[in-house]
GROMACS .gro file of C-alpha atoms in nm:
model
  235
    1UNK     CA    1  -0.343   3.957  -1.321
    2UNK     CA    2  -0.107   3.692  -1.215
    3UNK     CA    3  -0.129   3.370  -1.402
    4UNK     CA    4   0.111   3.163  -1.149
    5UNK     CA    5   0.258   3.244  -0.778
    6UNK     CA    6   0.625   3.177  -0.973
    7UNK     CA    7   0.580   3.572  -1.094
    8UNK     CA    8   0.587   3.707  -0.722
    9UNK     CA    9   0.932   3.740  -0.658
   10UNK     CA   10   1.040   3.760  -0.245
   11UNK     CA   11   1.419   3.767  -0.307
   12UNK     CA   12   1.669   3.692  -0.594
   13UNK     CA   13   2.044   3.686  -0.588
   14UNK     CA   14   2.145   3.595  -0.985
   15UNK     CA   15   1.971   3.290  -1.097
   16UNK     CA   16   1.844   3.211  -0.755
   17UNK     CA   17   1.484   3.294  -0.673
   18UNK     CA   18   1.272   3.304  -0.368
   19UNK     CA   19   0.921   3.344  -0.483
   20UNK     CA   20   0.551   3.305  -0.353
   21UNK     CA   21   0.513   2.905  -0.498
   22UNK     CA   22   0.868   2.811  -0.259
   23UNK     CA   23   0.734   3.016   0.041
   24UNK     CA   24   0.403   2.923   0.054
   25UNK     CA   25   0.500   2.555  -0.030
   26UNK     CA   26   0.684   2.547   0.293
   27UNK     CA   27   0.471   2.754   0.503
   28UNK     CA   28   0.192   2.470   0.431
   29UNK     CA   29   0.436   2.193   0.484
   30UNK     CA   30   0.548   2.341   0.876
   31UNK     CA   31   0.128   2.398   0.937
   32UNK     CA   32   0.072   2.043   0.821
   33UNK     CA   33   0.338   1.934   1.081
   34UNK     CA   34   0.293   2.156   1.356
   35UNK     CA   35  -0.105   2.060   1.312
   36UNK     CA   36  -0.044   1.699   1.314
   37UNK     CA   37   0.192   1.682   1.640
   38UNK     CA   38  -0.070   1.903   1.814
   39UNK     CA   39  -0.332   1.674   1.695
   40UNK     CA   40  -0.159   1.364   1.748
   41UNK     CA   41  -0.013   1.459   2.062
   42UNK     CA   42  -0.323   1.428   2.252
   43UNK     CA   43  -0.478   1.115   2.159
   44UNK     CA   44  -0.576   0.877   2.414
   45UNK     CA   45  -0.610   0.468   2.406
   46UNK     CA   46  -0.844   0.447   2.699
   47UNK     CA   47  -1.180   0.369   2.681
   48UNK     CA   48  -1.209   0.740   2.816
   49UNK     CA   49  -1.187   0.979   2.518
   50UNK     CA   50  -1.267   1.317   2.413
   51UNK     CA   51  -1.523   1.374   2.138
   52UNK     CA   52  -1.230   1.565   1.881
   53UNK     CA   53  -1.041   1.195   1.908
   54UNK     CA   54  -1.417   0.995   1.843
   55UNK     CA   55  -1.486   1.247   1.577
   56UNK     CA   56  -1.092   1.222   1.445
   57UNK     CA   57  -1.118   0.806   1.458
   58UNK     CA   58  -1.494   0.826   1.292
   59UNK     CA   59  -1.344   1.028   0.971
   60UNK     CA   60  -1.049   0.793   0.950
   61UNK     CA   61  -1.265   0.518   0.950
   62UNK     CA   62  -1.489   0.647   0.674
   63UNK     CA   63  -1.171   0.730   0.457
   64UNK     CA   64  -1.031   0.376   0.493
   65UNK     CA   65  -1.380   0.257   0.398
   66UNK     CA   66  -1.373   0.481   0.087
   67UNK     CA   67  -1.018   0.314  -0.015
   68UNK     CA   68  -1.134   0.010   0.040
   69UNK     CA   69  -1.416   0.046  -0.208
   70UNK     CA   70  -1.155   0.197  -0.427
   71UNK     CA   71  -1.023  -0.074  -0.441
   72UNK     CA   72  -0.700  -0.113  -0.198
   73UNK     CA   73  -0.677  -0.436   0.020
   74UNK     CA   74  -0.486  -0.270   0.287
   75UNK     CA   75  -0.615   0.121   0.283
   76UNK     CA   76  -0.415   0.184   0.600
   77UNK     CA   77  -0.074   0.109   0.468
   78UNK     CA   78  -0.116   0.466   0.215
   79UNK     CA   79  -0.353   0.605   0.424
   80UNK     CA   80  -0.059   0.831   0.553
   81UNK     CA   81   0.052   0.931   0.186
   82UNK     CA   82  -0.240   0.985   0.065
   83UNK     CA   83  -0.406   1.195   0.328
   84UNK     CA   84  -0.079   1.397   0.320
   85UNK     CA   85  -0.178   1.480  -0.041
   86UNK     CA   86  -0.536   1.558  -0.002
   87UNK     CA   87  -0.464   1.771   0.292
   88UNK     CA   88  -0.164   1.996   0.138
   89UNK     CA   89  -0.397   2.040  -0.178
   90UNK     CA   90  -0.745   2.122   0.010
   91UNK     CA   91  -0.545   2.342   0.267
   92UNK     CA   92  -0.379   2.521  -0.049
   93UNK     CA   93  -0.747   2.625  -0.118
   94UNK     CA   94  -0.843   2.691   0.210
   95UNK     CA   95  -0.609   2.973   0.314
   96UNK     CA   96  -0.719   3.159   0.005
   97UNK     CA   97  -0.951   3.295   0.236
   98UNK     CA   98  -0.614   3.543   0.354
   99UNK     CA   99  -0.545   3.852   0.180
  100UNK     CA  100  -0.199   3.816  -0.025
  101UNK     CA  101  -0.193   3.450  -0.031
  102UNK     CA  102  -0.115   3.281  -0.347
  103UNK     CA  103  -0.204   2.885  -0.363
  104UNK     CA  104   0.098   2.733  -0.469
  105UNK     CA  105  -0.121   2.457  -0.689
  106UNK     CA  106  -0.182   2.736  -0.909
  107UNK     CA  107   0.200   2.639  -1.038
  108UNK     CA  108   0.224   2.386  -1.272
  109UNK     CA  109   0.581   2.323  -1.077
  110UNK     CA  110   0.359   2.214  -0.757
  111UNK     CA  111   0.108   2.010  -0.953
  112UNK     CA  112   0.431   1.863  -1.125
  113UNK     CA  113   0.612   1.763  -0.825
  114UNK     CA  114   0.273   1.619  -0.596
  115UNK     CA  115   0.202   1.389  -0.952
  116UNK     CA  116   0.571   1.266  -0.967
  117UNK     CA  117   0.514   1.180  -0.551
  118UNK     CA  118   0.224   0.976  -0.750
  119UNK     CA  119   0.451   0.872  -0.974
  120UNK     CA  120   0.726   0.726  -0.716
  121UNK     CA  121   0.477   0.581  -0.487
  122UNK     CA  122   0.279   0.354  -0.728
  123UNK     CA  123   0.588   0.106  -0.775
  124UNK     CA  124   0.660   0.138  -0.407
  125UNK     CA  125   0.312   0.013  -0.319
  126UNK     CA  126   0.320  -0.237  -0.580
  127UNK     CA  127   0.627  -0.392  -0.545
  128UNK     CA  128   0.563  -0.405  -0.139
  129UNK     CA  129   0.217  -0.605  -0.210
  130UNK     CA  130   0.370  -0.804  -0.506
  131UNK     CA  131   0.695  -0.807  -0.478
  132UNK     CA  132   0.949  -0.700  -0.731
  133UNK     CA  133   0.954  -0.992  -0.994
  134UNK     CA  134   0.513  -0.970  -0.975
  135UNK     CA  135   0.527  -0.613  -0.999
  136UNK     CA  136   0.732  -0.612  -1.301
  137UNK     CA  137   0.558  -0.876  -1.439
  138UNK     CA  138   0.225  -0.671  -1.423
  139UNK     CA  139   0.382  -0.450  -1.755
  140UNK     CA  140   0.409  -0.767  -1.933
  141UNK     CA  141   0.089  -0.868  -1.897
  142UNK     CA  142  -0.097  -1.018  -2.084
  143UNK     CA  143   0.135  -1.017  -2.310
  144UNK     CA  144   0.536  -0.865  -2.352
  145UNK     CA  145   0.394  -0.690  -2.640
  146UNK     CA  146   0.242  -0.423  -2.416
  147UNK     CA  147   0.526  -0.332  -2.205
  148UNK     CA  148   0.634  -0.013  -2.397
  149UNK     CA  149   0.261   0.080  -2.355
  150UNK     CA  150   0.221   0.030  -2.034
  151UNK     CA  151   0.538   0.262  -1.962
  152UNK     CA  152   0.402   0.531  -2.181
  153UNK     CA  153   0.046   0.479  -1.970
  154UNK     CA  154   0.263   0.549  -1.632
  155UNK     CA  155   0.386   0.864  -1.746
  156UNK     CA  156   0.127   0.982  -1.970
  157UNK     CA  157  -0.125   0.982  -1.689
  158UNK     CA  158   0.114   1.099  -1.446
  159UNK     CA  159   0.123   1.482  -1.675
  160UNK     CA  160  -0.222   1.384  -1.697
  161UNK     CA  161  -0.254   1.428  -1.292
  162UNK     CA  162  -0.028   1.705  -1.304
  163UNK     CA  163  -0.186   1.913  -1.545
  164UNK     CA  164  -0.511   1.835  -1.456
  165UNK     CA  165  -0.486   1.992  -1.093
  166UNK     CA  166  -0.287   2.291  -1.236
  167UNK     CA  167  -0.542   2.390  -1.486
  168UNK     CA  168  -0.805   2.353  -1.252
  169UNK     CA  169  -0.685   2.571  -1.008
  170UNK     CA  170  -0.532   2.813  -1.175
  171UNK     CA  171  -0.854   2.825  -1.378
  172UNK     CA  172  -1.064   2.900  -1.075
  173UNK     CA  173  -0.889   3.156  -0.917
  174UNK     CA  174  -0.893   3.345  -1.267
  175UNK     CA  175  -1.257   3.346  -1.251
  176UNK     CA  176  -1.253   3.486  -0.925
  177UNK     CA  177  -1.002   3.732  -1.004
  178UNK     CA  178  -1.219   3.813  -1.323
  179UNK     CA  179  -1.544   3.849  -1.159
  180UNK     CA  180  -1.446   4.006  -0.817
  181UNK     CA  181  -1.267   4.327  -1.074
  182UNK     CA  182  -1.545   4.380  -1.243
  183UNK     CA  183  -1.828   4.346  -0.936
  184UNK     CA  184  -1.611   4.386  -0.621
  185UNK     CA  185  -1.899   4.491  -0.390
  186UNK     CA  186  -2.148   4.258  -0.493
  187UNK     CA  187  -1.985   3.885  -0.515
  188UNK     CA  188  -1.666   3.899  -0.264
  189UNK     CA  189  -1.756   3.628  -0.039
  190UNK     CA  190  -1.949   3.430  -0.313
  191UNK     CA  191  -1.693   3.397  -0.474
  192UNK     CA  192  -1.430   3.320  -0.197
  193UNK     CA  193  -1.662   3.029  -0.113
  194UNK     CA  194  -1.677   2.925  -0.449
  195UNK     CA  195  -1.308   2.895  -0.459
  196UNK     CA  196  -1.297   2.700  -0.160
  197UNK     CA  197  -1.524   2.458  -0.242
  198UNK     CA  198  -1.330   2.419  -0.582
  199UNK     CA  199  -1.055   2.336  -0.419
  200UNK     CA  200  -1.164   2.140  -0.156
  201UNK     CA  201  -1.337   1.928  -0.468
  202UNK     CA  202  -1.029   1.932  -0.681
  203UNK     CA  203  -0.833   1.797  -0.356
  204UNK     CA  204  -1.043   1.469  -0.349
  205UNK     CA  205  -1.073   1.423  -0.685
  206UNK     CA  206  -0.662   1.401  -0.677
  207UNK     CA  207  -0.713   1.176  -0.364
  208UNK     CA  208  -0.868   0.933  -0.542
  209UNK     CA  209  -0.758   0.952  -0.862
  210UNK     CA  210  -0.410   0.877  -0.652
  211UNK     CA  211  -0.557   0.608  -0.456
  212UNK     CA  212  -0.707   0.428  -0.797
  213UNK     CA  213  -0.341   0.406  -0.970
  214UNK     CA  214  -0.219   0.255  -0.600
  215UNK     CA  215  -0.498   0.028  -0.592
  216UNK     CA  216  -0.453  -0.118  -0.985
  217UNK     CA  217  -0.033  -0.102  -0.859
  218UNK     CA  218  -0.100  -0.335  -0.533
  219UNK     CA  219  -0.409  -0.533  -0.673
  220UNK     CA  220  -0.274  -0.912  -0.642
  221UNK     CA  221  -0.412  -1.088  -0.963
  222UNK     CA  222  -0.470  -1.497  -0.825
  223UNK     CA  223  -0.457  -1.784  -1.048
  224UNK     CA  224  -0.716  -1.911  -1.182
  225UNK     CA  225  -0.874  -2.216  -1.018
  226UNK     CA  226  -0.844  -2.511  -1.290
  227UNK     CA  227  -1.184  -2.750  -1.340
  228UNK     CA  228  -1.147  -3.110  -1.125
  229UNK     CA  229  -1.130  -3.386  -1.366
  230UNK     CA  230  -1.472  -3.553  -1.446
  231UNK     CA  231  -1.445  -3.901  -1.251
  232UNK     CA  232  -1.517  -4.184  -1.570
  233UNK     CA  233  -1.828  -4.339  -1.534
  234UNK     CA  234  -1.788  -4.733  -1.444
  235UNK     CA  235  -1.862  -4.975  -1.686
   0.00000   0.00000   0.00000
């Protein structure tokens, strides 16, 4: 049993390797395109639309509802980013349902590189809502004592996020592999739906977990309002 798509080698010349995690990476990153020009491509701003644009506009709505309960004051300005990440990880899962196809999530190199697009992001956000001096004064606060600590928080929970998603998928499709050897005419397509609805879980719970750390990034702290001075009584 493979424990990673890294082990399925396509083509190697020396120290340079072509294998399933690169391939598949890419594949999903040209469907992601070539699915979003197709479904972009169409859209109408008439009052006269078709019911995939109403039913496109009603879940877009409901996400930027769901990151503004999050927490985000302006859900639409990462809507794009993080959308992009929940729909490379949940389409990861989904085209498990091909024979031969490897999710590339199930490499910790995958996991690694969509946490350190977390990781990049977070400071962009923040320092477009705050601006650079606020921003950098949010690792200071509320005191300079906790600056060191709230470095080590960044990337602590950034392996966190990484390693998180990588066990969890490649912990999945070792059940599945486990269970569909041992009973392979009795729980086939259980199991393949299982999977998918793993991943399809383990994509939103990255979602938010990215839109929480862009939320506590971008959350504008305001003064607080001082108490009037109590007028003197008049003698």
């Amino acid at each position: 049993m493979r424990l990673s798509p890294d082990e399925i080698i396509f083509w190697q010349v020396g120290f340079f390797k072509l294998n399933a995690t690169i391939v598949y990476t890419w594949g999903l990153m040209l469907v992601l395109v070539i699915g979003s020009k197709r479904i972009t491509g169409t859209l109408s701003t008439d009052l006269k639309r078709s019911r995939w644009q109403n039913l496109l506009e009603t879940v877009v709505t409901a996400i930027e509802k769901q990151l503004a309960e999050v927490g985000l004051n302006q859900p639409r300005t990462s809507l794009g980013f993080l959308g992009t990440l929940f729909l490379f990880v949940a389409l990861s899962a989904l085209l498990t349902v091909f024979p031969g196809y490897e999710p590339p999530t199930g490499s910790l190199s995958t996991t690694a590189a969509l946490a350190l697009c977390v990781l990049v992001a977070v400071p962009l956000f923040g320092i477009e809502e705050q601006g650079l001096g606020g921003y950098l004064k949010s690792y200071m606060e509320p005191t300079v004592i906790m600056l060191p600590f709230n470095i080590v928080s960044e990337i602590s929970r950034t392996l966190a996020l990484a390693v998180r998603l990588f066990g969890n998928m490649m912990s999945g499709a070792m059940i599945i592999g486990i269970l569909l050897s041992i009973t392979p005419f009795i729980f086939p397509v259980v199991m393949s739906l299982l999977g998918l609805l793993t991943g399809m879980v383990q994509a939103y719970i990255f979602f938010i977990l990215a839109a929480v750390y862009i939320a506590a990034a971008t959350q504008v702290r305001q003064p607080e309002p001082q108490p009037e001075p109590k007028a003197e009584p008049n003698p």
